[in-house]
Amino acid sequence: MKNKVLFRFWTITDYEKEEQFLAERHKEGWEIKRYILPGFYIFEKCTPREMVYRLDFGQAEKGEKAEYLQMYRDYGWEYLFDVNSFSYFRKPADSAMRDTEIFSDNKSRLEMVQRIFMKRMVPGWLNKGFI
Amino acid sequence: MQERIQRVYIPMTETGFYILFCLREEMHGYNIGQKVKKMTGGEVTISPGTMYGTLSKMEKDGLIRFIREEEKRKLYRITDLGREILDIELCRIERLYKNSKGEYKDEK
């Protein structure tokens, strides 16, 4: 099994670039296996394929991870792993279940950004006494 | 009814409306998504992140109630509070529809 490791930093507001980055690697024949903070990506050689990668942030209710993941599975998403409160999902771009978005309205899209902000940015600011 | 609930849910998003409307019967998230797709000729999709988030929020706010679990899928149903909200919303939509058809006439 052929592996390769890439190193890359991304800031939490750049999750769309992260999705793009993983999709591009997969298209080149490298699928993500593990992602270890602060930025080590372990890829495995695979058949090049158009895939859609999506990241959700900290949405599963406490003690409800299995139900949360089942919802995504029902919609045809494969769950990869969680890193840094982000849940990584993917599905083939030509999947029979064609919806390639995990959020279908602006309200829920915005709520994800708010969750990121609340969890990651606000405590830091409080510590530094900015508020 | 609490003012906060009314302020948050009325007017409703299309997603919120269809979810609440469907939950007059016991259903789980993916079911709801499929039904809404059929009801709207494929025009309204509710993606999993949006579905999960809306159901969690509606449950916390007491608009829907968790009934039971079936193979890791949570089945919900509307509560009395949810029905109240749905009724207010239905009246609003009906008024909107009537006005859009030009039924309102200025009194002279």
Tab-separated table of C-alpha atoms in Angstrom:
chain	number	residue	atom	x	y	z
A	1	MET	CA	0.000	0.000	0.000
A	2	LYS	CA	1.522	3.283	-1.064
A	3	ASN	CA	1.265	6.249	1.249
A	4	LYS	CA	2.388	9.823	1.247
A	5	VAL	CA	2.368	12.577	3.814
A	6	LEU	CA	1.701	16.231	3.135
A	7	PHE	CA	1.974	19.087	5.552
A	8	ARG	CA	-0.373	22.016	5.347
A	9	PHE	CA	-1.835	24.643	7.662
A	10	TRP	CA	-5.310	26.030	7.341
A	11	THR	CA	-7.287	28.410	9.484
A	12	ILE	CA	-10.671	27.302	10.668
A	13	THR	CA	-12.565	29.766	8.527
A	14	ASP	CA	-11.000	28.194	5.420
A	15	TYR	CA	-12.962	24.952	5.620
A	16	GLU	CA	-14.156	25.322	2.030
A	17	LYS	CA	-10.556	25.370	0.828
A	18	GLU	CA	-9.922	22.247	2.889
A	19	GLU	CA	-12.836	20.499	1.103
A	20	GLN	CA	-11.394	21.575	-2.224
A	21	PHE	CA	-7.888	20.456	-1.276
A	22	LEU	CA	-9.035	16.926	-0.410
A	23	ALA	CA	-11.192	16.644	-3.551
A	24	GLU	CA	-8.241	17.670	-5.732
A	25	ARG	CA	-5.951	15.086	-4.146
A	26	HIS	CA	-8.568	12.363	-4.652
A	27	LYS	CA	-8.881	13.349	-8.292
A	28	GLU	CA	-5.115	12.861	-8.580
A	29	GLY	CA	-5.399	9.402	-7.035
A	30	TRP	CA	-4.626	10.103	-3.374
A	31	GLU	CA	-7.311	9.642	-0.768
A	32	ILE	CA	-7.046	11.007	2.736
A	33	LYS	CA	-6.617	8.396	5.453
A	34	ARG	CA	-5.719	10.450	8.479
A	35	TYR	CA	-5.254	14.045	9.378
A	36	ILE	CA	-3.166	14.819	12.431
A	37	LEU	CA	-2.949	18.271	13.909
A	38	PRO	CA	-1.311	20.686	13.412
A	39	GLY	CA	-1.364	19.712	9.732
A	40	PHE	CA	-0.082	16.266	8.758
A	41	TYR	CA	-2.130	14.615	6.021
A	42	ILE	CA	-1.656	10.927	5.379
A	43	PHE	CA	-2.833	9.880	1.941
A	44	GLU	CA	-3.126	6.461	0.353
A	45	LYS	CA	-2.878	5.730	-3.374
A	46	CYS	CA	-6.328	5.174	-4.899
A	47	THR	CA	-8.127	5.206	-8.239
A	48	PRO	CA	-8.516	8.836	-9.274
A	49	ARG	CA	-12.135	9.874	-8.870
A	50	GLU	CA	-14.297	12.971	-8.668
A	51	MET	CA	-15.402	13.157	-5.058
A	52	VAL	CA	-17.129	15.806	-3.004
A	53	TYR	CA	-15.688	16.454	0.440
A	54	ARG	CA	-17.699	18.345	3.064
A	55	LEU	CA	-16.961	19.494	6.612
A	56	ASP	CA	-19.522	20.052	9.331
A	57	PHE	CA	-18.560	21.701	12.588
A	58	GLY	CA	-19.555	20.602	16.099
A	59	GLN	CA	-23.171	19.875	15.340
A	60	ALA	CA	-23.824	16.469	16.928
A	61	GLU	CA	-25.685	16.741	20.221
A	62	LYS	CA	-23.977	15.238	23.266
A	63	GLY	CA	-24.297	11.444	23.279
A	64	GLU	CA	-25.924	11.454	19.838
A	65	LYS	CA	-22.996	10.918	17.523
A	66	ALA	CA	-24.371	7.630	16.151
A	67	GLU	CA	-27.723	9.226	15.249
A	68	TYR	CA	-25.971	12.221	13.741
A	69	LEU	CA	-23.783	10.023	11.537
A	70	GLN	CA	-26.765	7.855	10.549
A	71	MET	CA	-28.496	10.957	9.193
A	72	TYR	CA	-25.519	11.645	6.936
A	73	ARG	CA	-25.283	7.987	5.915
A	74	ASP	CA	-28.958	8.010	4.915
A	75	TYR	CA	-28.154	10.857	2.546
A	76	GLY	CA	-25.313	8.864	0.995
A	77	TRP	CA	-22.372	10.457	2.818
A	78	GLU	CA	-19.386	8.436	3.969
A	79	TYR	CA	-18.015	9.562	7.315
A	80	LEU	CA	-14.234	9.733	7.554
A	81	PHE	CA	-13.174	11.130	10.927
A	82	ASP	CA	-13.383	14.042	13.323
A	83	VAL	CA	-10.499	16.453	13.814
A	84	ASN	CA	-10.678	19.647	15.788
A	85	SER	CA	-14.517	19.460	16.064
A	86	PHE	CA	-14.805	19.196	12.284
A	87	SER	CA	-16.536	16.088	10.927
A	88	TYR	CA	-15.253	15.024	7.513
A	89	PHE	CA	-17.647	13.508	4.980
A	90	ARG	CA	-17.423	12.580	1.312
A	91	LYS	CA	-19.467	11.118	-1.493
A	92	PRO	CA	-18.829	10.450	-5.191
A	93	ALA	CA	-19.663	13.503	-7.296
A	94	ASP	CA	-21.724	11.291	-9.609
A	95	SER	CA	-23.527	9.502	-6.784
A	96	ALA	CA	-27.139	8.474	-7.362
A	97	MET	CA	-27.981	10.726	-4.427
A	98	ARG	CA	-26.984	13.841	-6.205
A	99	ASP	CA	-27.184	16.401	-3.422
A	100	THR	CA	-23.623	17.419	-2.843
A	101	GLU	CA	-24.331	20.010	-0.184
A	102	ILE	CA	-24.709	19.293	3.514
A	103	PHE	CA	-26.533	22.580	4.143
A	104	SER	CA	-29.489	23.502	1.989
A	105	ASP	CA	-30.240	27.021	3.171
A	106	ASN	CA	-28.289	30.128	4.092
A	107	LYS	CA	-29.594	30.088	7.634
A	108	SER	CA	-27.959	26.757	8.480
A	109	ARG	CA	-24.810	27.698	6.561
A	110	LEU	CA	-24.511	30.832	8.657
A	111	GLU	CA	-25.186	28.886	11.852
A	112	MET	CA	-22.175	26.700	11.167
A	113	VAL	CA	-19.978	29.792	10.857
A	114	GLN	CA	-21.456	31.032	14.135
A	115	ARG	CA	-20.651	27.719	15.845
A	116	ILE	CA	-17.053	27.969	14.671
A	117	PHE	CA	-16.861	31.533	15.883
A	118	MET	CA	-18.401	30.836	19.291
A	119	LYS	CA	-16.289	27.800	19.973
A	120	ARG	CA	-12.968	28.952	18.635
A	121	MET	CA	-12.751	32.690	18.674
A	122	VAL	CA	-14.773	33.996	21.569
A	123	PRO	CA	-12.940	32.216	24.422
A	124	GLY	CA	-9.610	33.401	23.025
A	125	TRP	CA	-10.789	36.974	22.980
A	126	LEU	CA	-12.157	36.689	26.493
A	127	ASN	CA	-8.831	35.413	27.732
A	128	LYS	CA	-7.075	38.361	26.233
A	129	GLY	CA	-9.670	40.705	27.654
A	130	PHE	CA	-10.907	42.029	24.339
A	131	ILE	CA	-14.575	42.027	25.237
B	1	MET	CA	-47.230	30.992	24.053
B	2	GLN	CA	-43.757	32.324	24.712
B	3	GLU	CA	-43.006	35.421	22.739
B	4	ARG	CA	-39.487	34.255	22.007
B	5	ILE	CA	-40.691	31.106	20.228
B	6	GLN	CA	-43.071	33.111	18.095
B	7	ARG	CA	-40.391	35.638	17.245
B	8	VAL	CA	-37.897	32.936	16.254
B	9	TYR	CA	-40.251	30.778	14.200
B	10	ILE	CA	-42.611	33.208	12.493
B	11	PRO	CA	-42.265	33.736	9.609
B	12	MET	CA	-40.726	30.313	9.031
B	13	THR	CA	-38.041	29.255	6.625
B	14	GLU	CA	-39.275	26.897	3.919
B	15	THR	CA	-37.222	24.143	5.562
B	16	GLY	CA	-38.748	24.781	8.968
B	17	PHE	CA	-42.253	24.867	7.573
B	18	TYR	CA	-42.007	21.570	5.714
B	19	ILE	CA	-40.382	19.785	8.628
B	20	LEU	CA	-43.070	20.884	11.042
B	21	PHE	CA	-45.804	20.178	8.482
B	22	CYS	CA	-44.520	16.620	7.871
B	23	LEU	CA	-44.223	15.889	11.587
B	24	ARG	CA	-47.993	15.848	11.978
B	25	GLU	CA	-47.076	12.193	11.374
B	26	GLU	CA	-44.270	10.366	13.170
B	27	MET	CA	-41.143	10.462	10.976
B	28	HIS	CA	-37.349	10.566	11.005
B	29	GLY	CA	-35.107	13.084	9.269
B	30	TYR	CA	-34.319	11.274	6.038
B	31	ASN	CA	-38.018	10.324	5.606
B	32	ILE	CA	-38.982	13.970	5.906
B	33	GLY	CA	-36.392	14.946	3.300
B	34	GLN	CA	-37.755	12.365	0.847
B	35	LYS	CA	-41.355	13.389	1.399
B	36	VAL	CA	-40.591	17.089	0.925
B	37	LYS	CA	-38.804	16.283	-2.310
B	38	LYS	CA	-41.914	14.489	-3.598
B	39	MET	CA	-44.285	17.207	-2.370
B	40	THR	CA	-42.325	19.900	-4.220
B	41	GLY	CA	-41.487	18.032	-7.411
B	42	GLY	CA	-37.831	17.882	-6.380
B	43	GLU	CA	-37.479	21.624	-5.925
B	44	VAL	CA	-37.017	21.753	-2.181
B	45	THR	CA	-34.165	19.718	-0.753
B	46	ILE	CA	-33.241	19.612	2.893
B	47	SER	CA	-29.633	18.492	3.294
B	48	PRO	CA	-28.482	16.420	6.291
B	49	GLY	CA	-26.684	19.200	8.164
B	50	THR	CA	-29.701	21.459	7.844
B	51	MET	CA	-32.113	18.650	8.749
B	52	TYR	CA	-30.161	17.574	11.827
B	53	GLY	CA	-29.746	21.122	13.082
B	54	THR	CA	-33.386	22.093	12.556
B	55	LEU	CA	-34.713	18.959	14.275
B	56	SER	CA	-32.390	19.469	17.270
B	57	LYS	CA	-33.449	23.061	17.626
B	58	MET	CA	-37.159	22.351	17.269
B	59	GLU	CA	-36.901	19.606	19.872
B	60	LYS	CA	-35.151	21.937	22.324
B	61	ASP	CA	-37.781	24.600	21.763
B	62	GLY	CA	-40.571	22.092	22.351
B	63	LEU	CA	-42.131	22.269	18.875
B	64	ILE	CA	-41.525	18.590	18.246
B	65	ARG	CA	-41.046	15.612	20.524
B	66	PHE	CA	-38.725	12.618	20.258
B	67	ILE	CA	-40.902	9.488	20.110
B	68	ARG	CA	-38.588	6.518	19.613
B	69	GLU	CA	-35.472	5.326	17.887
B	70	GLU	CA	-35.281	2.887	14.984
B	71	GLU	CA	-31.812	1.700	13.954
B	72	LYS	CA	-30.156	4.916	15.101
B	73	ARG	CA	-32.818	7.056	13.440
B	74	LYS	CA	-34.766	9.344	15.741
B	75	LEU	CA	-38.491	9.555	15.068
B	76	TYR	CA	-40.271	12.753	16.019
B	77	ARG	CA	-43.795	14.123	16.118
B	78	ILE	CA	-45.228	17.621	16.453
B	79	THR	CA	-46.311	18.862	19.928
B	80	ASP	CA	-49.266	21.110	20.849
B	81	LEU	CA	-46.938	24.101	20.841
B	82	GLY	CA	-45.682	23.060	17.411
B	83	ARG	CA	-49.252	22.865	16.108
B	84	GLU	CA	-49.974	26.341	17.455
B	85	ILE	CA	-46.958	27.704	15.589
B	86	LEU	CA	-47.879	25.779	12.444
B	87	ASP	CA	-51.446	27.165	12.546
B	88	ILE	CA	-50.220	30.747	12.856
B	89	GLU	CA	-47.878	30.140	9.959
B	90	LEU	CA	-50.612	28.535	7.829
B	91	CYS	CA	-52.836	31.614	8.352
B	92	ARG	CA	-49.973	33.875	7.354
B	93	ILE	CA	-49.281	31.884	4.194
B	94	GLU	CA	-52.974	31.828	3.298
B	95	ARG	CA	-53.162	35.611	3.665
B	96	LEU	CA	-50.041	35.970	1.553
B	97	TYR	CA	-51.562	33.746	-1.113
B	98	LYS	CA	-54.904	35.593	-1.131
B	99	ASN	CA	-53.193	38.959	-1.393
B	100	SER	CA	-50.965	37.706	-4.181
B	101	LYS	CA	-54.132	36.838	-6.113
B	102	GLY	CA	-55.345	40.413	-5.704
B	103	GLU	CA	-58.232	39.609	-3.378
B	104	TYR	CA	-57.610	42.673	-1.229
B	105	LYS	CA	-59.601	45.741	-2.290
B	106	ASP	CA	-59.212	49.200	-0.770
B	107	GLU	CA	-62.435	50.319	0.856
B	108	LYS	CA	-63.743	53.601	-0.481
